[in-house]
Coordinates of N, CA and C in Angstrom, one line a residue:
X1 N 68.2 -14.9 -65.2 CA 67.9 -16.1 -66.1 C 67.2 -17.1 -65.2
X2 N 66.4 -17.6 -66.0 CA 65.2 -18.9 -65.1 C 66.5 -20.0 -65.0
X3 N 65.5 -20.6 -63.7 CA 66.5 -22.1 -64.1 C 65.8 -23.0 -65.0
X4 N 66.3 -23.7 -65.4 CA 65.1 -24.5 -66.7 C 64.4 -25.6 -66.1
X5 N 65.3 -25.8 -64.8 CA 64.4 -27.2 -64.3 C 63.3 -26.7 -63.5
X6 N 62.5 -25.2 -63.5 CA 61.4 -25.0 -63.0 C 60.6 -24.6 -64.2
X7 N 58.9 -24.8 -63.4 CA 57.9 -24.3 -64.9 C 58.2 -23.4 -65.2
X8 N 57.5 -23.0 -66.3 CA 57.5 -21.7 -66.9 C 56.5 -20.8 -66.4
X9 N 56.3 -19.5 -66.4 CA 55.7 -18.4 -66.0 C 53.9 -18.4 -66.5
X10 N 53.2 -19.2 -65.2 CA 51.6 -19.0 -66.0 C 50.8 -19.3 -64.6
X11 N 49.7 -19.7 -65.3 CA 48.8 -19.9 -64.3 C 48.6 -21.1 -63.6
X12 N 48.4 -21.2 -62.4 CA 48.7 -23.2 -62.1 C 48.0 -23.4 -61.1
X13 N 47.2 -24.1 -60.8 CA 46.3 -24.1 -59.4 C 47.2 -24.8 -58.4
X14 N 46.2 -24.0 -57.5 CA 46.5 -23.5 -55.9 C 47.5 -24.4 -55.4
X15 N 48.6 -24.2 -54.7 CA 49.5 -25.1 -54.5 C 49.2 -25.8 -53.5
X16 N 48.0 -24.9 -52.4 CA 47.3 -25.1 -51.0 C 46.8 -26.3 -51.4
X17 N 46.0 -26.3 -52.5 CA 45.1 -27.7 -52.9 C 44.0 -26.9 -52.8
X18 N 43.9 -25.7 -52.5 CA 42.2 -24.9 -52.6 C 41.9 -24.6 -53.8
X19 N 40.8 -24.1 -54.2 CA 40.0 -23.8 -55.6 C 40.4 -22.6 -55.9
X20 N 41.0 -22.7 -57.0 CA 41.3 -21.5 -57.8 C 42.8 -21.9 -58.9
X21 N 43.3 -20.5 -58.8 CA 44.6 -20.9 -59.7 C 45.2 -19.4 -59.0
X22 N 46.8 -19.5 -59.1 CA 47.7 -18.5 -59.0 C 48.9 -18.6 -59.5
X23 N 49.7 -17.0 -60.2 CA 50.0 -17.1 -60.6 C 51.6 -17.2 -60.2
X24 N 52.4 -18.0 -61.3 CA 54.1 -18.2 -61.0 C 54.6 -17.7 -61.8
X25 N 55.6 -16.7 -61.4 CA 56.4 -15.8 -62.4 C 57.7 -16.5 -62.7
X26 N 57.5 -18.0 -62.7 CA 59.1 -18.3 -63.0 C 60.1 -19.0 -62.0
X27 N 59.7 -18.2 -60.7 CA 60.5 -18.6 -59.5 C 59.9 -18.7 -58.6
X28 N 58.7 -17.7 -58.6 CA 58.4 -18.3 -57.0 C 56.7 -17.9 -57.3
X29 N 55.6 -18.0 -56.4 CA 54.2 -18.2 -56.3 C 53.9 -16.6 -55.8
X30 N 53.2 -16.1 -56.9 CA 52.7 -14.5 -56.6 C 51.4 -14.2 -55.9
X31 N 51.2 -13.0 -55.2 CA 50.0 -12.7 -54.8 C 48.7 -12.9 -55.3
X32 N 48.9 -13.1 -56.8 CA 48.0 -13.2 -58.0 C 47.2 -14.3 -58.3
X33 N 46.1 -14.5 -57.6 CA 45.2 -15.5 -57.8 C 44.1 -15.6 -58.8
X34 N 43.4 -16.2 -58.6 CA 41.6 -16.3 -59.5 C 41.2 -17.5 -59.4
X35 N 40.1 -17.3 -58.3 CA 39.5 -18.4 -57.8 C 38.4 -18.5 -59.0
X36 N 37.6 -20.1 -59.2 CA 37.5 -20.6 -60.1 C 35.7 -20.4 -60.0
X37 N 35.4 -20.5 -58.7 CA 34.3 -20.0 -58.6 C 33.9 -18.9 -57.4
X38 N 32.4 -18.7 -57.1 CA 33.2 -17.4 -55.6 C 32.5 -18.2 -54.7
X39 N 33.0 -18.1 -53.7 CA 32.9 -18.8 -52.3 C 31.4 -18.7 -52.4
X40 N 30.3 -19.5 -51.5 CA 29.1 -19.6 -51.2 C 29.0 -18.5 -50.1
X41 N 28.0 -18.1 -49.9 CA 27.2 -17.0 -48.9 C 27.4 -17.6 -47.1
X42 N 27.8 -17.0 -46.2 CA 27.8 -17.7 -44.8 C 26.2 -17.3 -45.1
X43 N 26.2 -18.6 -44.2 CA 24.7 -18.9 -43.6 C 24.4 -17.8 -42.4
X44 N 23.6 -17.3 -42.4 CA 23.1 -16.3 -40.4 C 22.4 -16.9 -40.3
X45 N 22.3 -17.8 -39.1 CA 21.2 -18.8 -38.5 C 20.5 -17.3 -37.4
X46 N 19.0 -17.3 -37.5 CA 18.6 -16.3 -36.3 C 18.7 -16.7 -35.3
X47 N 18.7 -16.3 -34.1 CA 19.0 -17.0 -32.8 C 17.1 -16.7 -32.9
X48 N 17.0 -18.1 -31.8 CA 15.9 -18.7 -31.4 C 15.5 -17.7 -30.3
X49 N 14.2 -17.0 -30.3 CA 14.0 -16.1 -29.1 C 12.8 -17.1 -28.2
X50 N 13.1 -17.0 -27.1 CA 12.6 -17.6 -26.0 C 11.3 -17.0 -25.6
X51 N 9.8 -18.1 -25.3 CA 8.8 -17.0 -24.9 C 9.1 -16.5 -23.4
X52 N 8.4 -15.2 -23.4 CA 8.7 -14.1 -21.7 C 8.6 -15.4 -20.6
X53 N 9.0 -15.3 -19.5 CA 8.6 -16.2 -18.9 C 6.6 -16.1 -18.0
X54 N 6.7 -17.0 -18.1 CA 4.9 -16.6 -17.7 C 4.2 -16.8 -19.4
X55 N 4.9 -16.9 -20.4 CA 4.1 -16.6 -21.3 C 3.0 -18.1 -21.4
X56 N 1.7 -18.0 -22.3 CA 1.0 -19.0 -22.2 C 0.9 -18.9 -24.3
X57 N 0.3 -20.1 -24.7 CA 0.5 -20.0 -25.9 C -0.7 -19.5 -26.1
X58 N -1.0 -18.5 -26.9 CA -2.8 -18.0 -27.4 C -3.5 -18.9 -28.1
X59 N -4.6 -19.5 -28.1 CA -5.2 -20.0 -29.2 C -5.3 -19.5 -30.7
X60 N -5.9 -20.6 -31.2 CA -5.9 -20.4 -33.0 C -4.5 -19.9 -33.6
X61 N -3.1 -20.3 -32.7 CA -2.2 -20.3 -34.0 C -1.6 -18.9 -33.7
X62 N -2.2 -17.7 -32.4 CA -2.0 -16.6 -32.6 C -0.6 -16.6 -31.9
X63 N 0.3 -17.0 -31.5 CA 1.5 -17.1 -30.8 C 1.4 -16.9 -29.7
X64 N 2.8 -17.0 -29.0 CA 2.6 -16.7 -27.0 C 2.2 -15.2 -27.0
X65 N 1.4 -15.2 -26.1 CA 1.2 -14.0 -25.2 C 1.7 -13.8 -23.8
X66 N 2.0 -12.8 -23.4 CA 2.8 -12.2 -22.5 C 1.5 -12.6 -21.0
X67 N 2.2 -13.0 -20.1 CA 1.1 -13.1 -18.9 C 0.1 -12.2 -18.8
X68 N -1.0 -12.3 -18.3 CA -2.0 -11.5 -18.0 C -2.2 -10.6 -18.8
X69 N -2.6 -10.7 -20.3 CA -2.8 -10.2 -21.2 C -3.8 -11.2 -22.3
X70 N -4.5 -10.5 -22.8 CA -5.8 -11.4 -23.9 C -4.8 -11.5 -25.2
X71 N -5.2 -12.6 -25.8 CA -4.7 -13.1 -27.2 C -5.4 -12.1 -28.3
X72 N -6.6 -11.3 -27.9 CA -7.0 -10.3 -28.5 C -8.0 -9.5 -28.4
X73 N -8.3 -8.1 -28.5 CA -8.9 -7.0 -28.2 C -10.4 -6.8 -29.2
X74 N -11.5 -5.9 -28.5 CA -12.2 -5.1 -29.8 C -12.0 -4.2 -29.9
X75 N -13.1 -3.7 -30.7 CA -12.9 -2.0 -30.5 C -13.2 -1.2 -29.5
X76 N -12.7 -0.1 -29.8 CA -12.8 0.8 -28.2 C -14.3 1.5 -28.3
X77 N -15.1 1.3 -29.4 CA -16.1 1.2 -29.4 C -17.3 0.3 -29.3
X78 N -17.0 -0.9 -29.0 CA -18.0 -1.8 -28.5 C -18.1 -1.8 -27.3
X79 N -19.8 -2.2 -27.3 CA -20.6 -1.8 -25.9 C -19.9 -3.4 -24.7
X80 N -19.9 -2.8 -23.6 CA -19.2 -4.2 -22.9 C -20.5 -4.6 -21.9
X81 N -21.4 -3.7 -21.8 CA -22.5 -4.4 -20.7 C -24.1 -4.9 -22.0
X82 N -24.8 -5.9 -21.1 CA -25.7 -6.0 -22.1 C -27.1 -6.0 -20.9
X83 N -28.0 -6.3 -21.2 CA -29.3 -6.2 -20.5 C -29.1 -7.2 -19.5
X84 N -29.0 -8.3 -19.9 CA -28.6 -9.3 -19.3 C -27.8 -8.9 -17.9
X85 N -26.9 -9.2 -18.4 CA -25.6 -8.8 -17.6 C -26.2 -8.4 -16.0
X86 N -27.3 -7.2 -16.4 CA -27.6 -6.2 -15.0 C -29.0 -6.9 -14.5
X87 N -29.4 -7.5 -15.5 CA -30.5 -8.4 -14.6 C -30.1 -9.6 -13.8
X88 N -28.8 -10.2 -14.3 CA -28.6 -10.8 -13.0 C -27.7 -10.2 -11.6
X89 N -27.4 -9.2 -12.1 CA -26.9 -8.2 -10.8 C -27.8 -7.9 -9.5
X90 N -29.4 -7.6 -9.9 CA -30.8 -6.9 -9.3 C -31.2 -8.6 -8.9
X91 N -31.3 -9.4 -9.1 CA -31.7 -10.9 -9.1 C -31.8 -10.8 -7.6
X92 N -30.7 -10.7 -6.9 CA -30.4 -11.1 -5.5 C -31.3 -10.1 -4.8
X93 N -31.9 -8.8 -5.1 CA -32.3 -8.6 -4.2 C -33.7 -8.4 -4.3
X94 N -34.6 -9.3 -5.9 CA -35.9 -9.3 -5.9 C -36.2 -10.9 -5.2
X95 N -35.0 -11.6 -4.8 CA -34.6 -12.8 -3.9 C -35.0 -12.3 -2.0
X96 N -34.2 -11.3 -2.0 CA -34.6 -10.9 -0.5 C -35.2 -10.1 -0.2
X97 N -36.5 -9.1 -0.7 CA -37.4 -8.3 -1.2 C -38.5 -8.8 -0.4
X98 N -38.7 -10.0 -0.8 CA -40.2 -10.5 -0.4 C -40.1 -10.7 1.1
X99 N -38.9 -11.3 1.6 CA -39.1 -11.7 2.9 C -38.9 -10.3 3.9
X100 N -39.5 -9.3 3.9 CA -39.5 -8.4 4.7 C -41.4 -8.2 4.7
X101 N -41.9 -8.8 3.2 CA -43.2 -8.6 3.4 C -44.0 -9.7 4.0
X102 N -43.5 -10.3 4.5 CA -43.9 -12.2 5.2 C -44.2 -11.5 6.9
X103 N -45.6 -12.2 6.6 CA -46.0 -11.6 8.4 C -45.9 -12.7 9.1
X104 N -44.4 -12.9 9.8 CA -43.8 -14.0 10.5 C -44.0 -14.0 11.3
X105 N -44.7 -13.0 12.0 CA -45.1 -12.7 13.7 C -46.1 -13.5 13.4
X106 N -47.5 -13.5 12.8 CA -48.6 -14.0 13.1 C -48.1 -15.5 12.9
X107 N -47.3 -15.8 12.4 CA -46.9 -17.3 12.4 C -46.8 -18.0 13.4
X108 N -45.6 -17.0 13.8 CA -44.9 -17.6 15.1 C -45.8 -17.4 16.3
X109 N -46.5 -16.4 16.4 CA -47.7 -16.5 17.1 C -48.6 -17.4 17.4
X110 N -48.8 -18.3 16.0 CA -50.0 -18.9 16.0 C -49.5 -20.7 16.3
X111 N -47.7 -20.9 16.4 CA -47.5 -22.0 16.3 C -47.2 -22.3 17.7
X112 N -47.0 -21.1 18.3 CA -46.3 -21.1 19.8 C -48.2 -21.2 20.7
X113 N -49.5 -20.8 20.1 CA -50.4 -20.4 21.2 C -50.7 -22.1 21.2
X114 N -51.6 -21.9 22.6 CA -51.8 -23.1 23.0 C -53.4 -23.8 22.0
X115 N -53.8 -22.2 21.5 CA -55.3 -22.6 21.1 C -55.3 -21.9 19.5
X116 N -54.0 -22.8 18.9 CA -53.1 -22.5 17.4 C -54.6 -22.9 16.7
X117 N -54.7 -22.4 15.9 CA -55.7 -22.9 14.3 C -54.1 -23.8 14.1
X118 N -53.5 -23.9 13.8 CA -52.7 -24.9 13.1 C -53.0 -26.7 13.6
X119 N -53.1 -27.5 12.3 CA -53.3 -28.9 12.9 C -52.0 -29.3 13.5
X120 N -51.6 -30.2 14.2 CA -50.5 -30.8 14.5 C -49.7 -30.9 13.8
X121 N -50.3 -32.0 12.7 CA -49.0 -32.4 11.6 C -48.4 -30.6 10.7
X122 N -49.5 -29.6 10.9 CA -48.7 -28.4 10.5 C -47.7 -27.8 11.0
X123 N -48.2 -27.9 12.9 CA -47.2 -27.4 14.0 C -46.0 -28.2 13.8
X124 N -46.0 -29.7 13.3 CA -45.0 -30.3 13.0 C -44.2 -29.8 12.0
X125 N -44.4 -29.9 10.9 CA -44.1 -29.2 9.4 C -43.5 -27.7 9.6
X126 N -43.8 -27.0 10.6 CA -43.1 -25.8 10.7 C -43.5 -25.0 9.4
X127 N -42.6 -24.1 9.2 CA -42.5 -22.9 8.1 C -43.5 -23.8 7.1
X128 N -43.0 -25.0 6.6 CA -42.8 -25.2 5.1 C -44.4 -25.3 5.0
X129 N -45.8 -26.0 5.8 CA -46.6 -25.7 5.2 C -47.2 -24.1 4.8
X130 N -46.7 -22.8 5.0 CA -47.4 -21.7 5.4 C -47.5 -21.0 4.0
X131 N -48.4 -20.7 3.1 CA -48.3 -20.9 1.7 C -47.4 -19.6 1.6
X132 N -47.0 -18.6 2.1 CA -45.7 -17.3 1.8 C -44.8 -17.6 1.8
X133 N -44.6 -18.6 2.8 CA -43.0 -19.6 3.2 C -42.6 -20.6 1.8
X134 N -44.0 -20.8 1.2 CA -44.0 -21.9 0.0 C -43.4 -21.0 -1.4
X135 N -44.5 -19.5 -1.4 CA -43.9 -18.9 -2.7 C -42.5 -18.7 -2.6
X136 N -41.7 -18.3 -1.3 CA -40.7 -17.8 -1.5 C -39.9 -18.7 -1.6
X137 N -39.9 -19.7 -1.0 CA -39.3 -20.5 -1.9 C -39.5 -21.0 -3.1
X138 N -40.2 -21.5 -3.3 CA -40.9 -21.3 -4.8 C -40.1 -20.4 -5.7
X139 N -40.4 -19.3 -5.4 CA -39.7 -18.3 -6.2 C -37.7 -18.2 -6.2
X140 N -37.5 -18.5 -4.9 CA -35.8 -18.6 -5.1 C -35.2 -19.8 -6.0
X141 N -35.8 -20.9 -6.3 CA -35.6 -21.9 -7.2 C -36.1 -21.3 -8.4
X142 N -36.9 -20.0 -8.9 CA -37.3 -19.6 -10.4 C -35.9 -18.7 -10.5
X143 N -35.7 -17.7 -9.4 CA -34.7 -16.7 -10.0 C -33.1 -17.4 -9.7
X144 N -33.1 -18.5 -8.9 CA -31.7 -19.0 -9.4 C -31.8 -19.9 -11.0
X145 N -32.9 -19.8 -11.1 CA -32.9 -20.6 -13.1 C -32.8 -19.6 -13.6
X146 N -33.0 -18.5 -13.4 CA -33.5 -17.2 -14.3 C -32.0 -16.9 -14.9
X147 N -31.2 -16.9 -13.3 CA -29.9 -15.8 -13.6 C -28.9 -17.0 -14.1
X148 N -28.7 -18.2 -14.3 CA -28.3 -19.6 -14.9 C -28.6 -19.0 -17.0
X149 N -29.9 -18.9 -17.4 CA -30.3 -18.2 -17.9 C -30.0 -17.1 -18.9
X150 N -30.1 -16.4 -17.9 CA -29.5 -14.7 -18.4 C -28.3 -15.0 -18.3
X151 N -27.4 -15.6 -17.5 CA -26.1 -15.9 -18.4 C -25.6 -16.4 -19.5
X152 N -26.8 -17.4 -20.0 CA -26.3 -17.9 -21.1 C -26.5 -17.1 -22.4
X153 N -27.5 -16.1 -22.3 CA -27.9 -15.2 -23.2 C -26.5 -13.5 -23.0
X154 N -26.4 -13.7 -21.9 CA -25.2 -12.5 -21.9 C -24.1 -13.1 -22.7
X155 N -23.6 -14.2 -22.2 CA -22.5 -14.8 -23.0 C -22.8 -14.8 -24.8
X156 N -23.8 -15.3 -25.1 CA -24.3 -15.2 -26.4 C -23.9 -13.8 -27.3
X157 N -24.5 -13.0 -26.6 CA -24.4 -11.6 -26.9 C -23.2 -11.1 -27.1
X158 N -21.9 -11.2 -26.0 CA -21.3 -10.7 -25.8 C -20.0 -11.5 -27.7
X159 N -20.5 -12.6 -27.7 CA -19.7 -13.5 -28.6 C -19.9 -12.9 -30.0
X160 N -21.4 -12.1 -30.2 CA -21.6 -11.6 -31.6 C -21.5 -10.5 -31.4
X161 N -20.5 -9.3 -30.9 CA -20.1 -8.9 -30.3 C -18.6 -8.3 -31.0
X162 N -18.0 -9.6 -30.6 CA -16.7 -9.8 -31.3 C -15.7 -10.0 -30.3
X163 N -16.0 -10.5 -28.9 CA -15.2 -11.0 -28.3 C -14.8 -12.3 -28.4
X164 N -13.7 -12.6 -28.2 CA -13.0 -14.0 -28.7 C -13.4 -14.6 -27.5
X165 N -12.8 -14.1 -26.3 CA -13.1 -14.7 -25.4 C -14.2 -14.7 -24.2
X166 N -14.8 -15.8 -24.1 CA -16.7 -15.2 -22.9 C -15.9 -16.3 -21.6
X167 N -16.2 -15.7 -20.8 CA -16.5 -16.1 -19.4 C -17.6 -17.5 -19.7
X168 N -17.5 -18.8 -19.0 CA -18.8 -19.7 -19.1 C -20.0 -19.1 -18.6
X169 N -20.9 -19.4 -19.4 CA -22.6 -19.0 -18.6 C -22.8 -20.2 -17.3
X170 N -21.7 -21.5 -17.6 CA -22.4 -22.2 -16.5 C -21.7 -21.9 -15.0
X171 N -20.9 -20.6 -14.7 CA -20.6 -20.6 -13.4 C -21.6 -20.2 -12.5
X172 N -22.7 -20.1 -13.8 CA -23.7 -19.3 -12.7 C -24.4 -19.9 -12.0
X173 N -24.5 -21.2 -12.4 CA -25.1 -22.8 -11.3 C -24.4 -22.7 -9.8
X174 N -23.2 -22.2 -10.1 CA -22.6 -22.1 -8.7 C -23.2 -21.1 -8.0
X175 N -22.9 -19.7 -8.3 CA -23.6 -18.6 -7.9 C -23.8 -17.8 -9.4
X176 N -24.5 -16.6 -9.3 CA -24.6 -15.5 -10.2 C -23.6 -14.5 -10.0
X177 N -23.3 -14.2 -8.8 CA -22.0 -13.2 -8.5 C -20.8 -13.9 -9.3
X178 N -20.6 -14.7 -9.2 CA -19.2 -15.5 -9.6 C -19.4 -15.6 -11.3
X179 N -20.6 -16.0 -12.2 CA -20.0 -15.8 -13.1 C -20.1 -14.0 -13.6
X180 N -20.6 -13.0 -12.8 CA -20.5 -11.5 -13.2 C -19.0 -11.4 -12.7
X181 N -18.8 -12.0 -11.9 CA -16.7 -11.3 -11.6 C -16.0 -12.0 -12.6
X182 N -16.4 -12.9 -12.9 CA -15.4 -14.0 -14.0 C -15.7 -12.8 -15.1
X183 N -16.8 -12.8 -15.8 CA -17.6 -12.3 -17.4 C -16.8 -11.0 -17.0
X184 N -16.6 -9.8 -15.9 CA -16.2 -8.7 -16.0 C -14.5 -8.7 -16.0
X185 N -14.0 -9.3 -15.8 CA -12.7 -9.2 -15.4 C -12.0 -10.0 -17.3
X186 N -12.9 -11.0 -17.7 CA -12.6 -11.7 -19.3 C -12.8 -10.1 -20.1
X187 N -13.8 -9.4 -19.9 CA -14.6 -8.3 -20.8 C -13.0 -7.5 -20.9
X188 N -12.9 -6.9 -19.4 CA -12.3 -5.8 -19.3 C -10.5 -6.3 -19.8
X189 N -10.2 -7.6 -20.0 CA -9.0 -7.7 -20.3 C -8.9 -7.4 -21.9
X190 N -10.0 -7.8 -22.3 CA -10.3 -7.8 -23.8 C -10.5 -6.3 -24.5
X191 N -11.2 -5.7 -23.7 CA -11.6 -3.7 -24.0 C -11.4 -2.8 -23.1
X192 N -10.9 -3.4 -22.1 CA -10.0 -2.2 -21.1 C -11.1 -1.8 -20.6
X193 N -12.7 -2.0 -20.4 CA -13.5 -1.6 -19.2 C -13.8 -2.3 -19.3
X194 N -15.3 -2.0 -19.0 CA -17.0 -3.3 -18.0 C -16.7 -3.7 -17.0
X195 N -16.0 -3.5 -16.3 CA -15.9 -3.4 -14.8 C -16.9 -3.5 -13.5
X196 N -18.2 -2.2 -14.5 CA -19.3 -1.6 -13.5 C -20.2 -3.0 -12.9
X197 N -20.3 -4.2 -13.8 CA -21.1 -5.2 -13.2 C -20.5 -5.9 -12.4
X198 N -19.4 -5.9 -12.0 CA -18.8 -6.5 -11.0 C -18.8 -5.7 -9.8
X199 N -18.7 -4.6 -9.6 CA -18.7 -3.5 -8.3 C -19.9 -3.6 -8.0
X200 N -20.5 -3.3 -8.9 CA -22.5 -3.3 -8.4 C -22.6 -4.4 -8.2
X201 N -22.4 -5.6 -8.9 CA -23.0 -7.0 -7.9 C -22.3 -7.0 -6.7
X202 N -21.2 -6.9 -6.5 CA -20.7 -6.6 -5.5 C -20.9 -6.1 -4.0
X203 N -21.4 -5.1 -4.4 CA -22.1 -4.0 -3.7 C -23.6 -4.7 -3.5
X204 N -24.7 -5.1 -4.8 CA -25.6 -5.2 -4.2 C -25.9 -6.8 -3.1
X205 N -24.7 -8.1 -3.6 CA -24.3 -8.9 -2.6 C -24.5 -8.7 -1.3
X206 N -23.6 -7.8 -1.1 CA -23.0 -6.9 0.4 C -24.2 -6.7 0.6
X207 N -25.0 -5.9 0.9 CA -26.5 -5.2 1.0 C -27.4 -6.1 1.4
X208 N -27.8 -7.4 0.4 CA -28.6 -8.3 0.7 C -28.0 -9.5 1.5
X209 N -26.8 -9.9 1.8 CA -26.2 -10.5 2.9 C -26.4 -9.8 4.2
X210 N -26.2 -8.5 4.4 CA -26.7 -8.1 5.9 C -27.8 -7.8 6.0
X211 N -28.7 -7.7 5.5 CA -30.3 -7.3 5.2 C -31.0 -8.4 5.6
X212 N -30.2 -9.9 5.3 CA -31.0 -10.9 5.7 C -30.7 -11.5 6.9
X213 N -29.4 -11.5 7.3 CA -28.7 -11.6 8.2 C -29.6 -10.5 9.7
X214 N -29.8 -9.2 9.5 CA -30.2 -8.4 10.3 C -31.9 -8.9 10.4
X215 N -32.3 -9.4 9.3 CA -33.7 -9.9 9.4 C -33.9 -10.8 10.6
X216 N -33.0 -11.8 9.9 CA -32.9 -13.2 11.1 C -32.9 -13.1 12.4
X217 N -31.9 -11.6 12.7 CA -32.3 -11.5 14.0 C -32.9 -11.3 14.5
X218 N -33.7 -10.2 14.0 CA -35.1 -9.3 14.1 C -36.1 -10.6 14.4
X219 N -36.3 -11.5 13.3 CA -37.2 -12.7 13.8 C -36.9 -13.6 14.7
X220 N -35.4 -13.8 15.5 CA -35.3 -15.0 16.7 C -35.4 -14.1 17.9
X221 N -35.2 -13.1 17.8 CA -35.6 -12.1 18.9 C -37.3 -12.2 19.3
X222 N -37.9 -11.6 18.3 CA -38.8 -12.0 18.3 C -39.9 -13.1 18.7
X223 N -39.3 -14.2 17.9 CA -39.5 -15.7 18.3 C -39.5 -15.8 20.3
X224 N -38.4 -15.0 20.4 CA -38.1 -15.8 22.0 C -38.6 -14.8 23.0
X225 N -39.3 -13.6 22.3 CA -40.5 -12.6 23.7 C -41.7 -13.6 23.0
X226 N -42.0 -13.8 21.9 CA -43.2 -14.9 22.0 C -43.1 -16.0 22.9
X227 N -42.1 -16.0 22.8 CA -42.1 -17.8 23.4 C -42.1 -17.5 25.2
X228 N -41.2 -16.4 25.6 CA -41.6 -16.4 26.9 C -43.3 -15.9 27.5
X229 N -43.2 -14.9 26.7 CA -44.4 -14.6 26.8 C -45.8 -16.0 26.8
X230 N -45.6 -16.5 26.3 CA -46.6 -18.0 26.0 C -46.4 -18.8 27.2
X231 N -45.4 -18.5 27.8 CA -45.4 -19.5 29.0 C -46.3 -19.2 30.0
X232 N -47.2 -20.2 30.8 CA -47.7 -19.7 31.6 C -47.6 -19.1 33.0
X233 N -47.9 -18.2 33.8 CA -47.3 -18.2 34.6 C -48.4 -18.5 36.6
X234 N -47.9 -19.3 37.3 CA -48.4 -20.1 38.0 C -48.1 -19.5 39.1

């Protein structure tokens, strides 16, 4: 028998003070609940991933990129060399071409004799009046514009193309070699070749650096059996 000074047998919310109701059989508080509404969803916050280290952010919005890696590729069928490109590779050596055909002996002959066709103020002036001495130089001020030039037209090319990224055309103020290593090394990260214009300038560098180098010598050697030779002897 109940005792009468407790409730009666029903439903009565939570004695905890939490949301719901449970039920009392009379005497004591049963397993028997029914919450009133159902609990809300736990939140999963994503954990925040960190860029790789080295990463740099890509342009236009494309997210970080992993070091030494392009923000984006073409196809593995676009062409990576263009006309350009190899005309300023050959540049350097239609640069030291000519001076093997310069008849510097009769020069140097004619400045060292005592009975020179040259006027003074020429024997003064040296090289620079001698009009071969003029073209070629002359000419090394056209083909360092040329290949300045042809770089800006390679870069052009290379941009409709569908490369995102070009090498500047204006490294080539500094040299022509430097912007073909820059432009091959941007190409090749972007389509995984074009390489070849960088080894060949490379290579044809090399070639025309000792070519003129070995010239030079060839001509102070020269210069100095002229010159003893010219002396008189008493």
């Amino acid at each position: 028998m109940s005792d009468p000074r407790l409730p009666p047998p029903g439903w009565y919310p939570e004695p905890s003070g939490a949301e719901g109701q449970r039920w009392w059989d009379g005497t004591r508080w049963t397993e028997y609940a029914t919450p009133l509404a159902a609990p809300p969803a736990p939140q999963v916050v994503a954990p925040v991933q960190q860029p790789q280290y080295g990463a740099y952010a890509a342009p236009y919005g494309t997210g970080p990129a992993p070091y030494g890696t392009a923000p984006s590729t073409v196809s593995s069928d676009t062409p990576t060399d263009t006309v350009w490109v190899w005309v300023i590779v050959v540049l350097p050596v239609l640069g030291v071409l000519p001076l093997f055909f310069w008849d510097w002996r009769t020069y140097i002959e004619q400045s060292m004799s005592i009975t020179s066709p040259l006027s003074p103020m020429e024997q003064a002036l040296g090289p620079y009046t001698d009009p071969w001495y003029v073209v070629l130089s002359v000419a090394g001020y056209v083909l360092y514009g040329l290949s300045v030039w042809f770089a800006y037209l390679d870069r052009a090319a290379l941009k409709r193309r569908g490369f995102a990224r070009q090498f500047h055309w204006a490294w080539a103020f500094l040299m022509s070699i430097v912007y073909v290593i820059g432009r091959s090394v941007v190409v090749k990260r972007q389509a995984g070749r074009g390489s070849g214009p960088m080894w060949v300038g490379i290579a044809v560098y090399a070639v025309s650096i000792v070519a003129v180098f070995v010239w030079i010598g060839v001509m102070m050697a020269e210069a100095f059996r002229i010159a003893f030779e010219s002396v008189p002897v008493y």
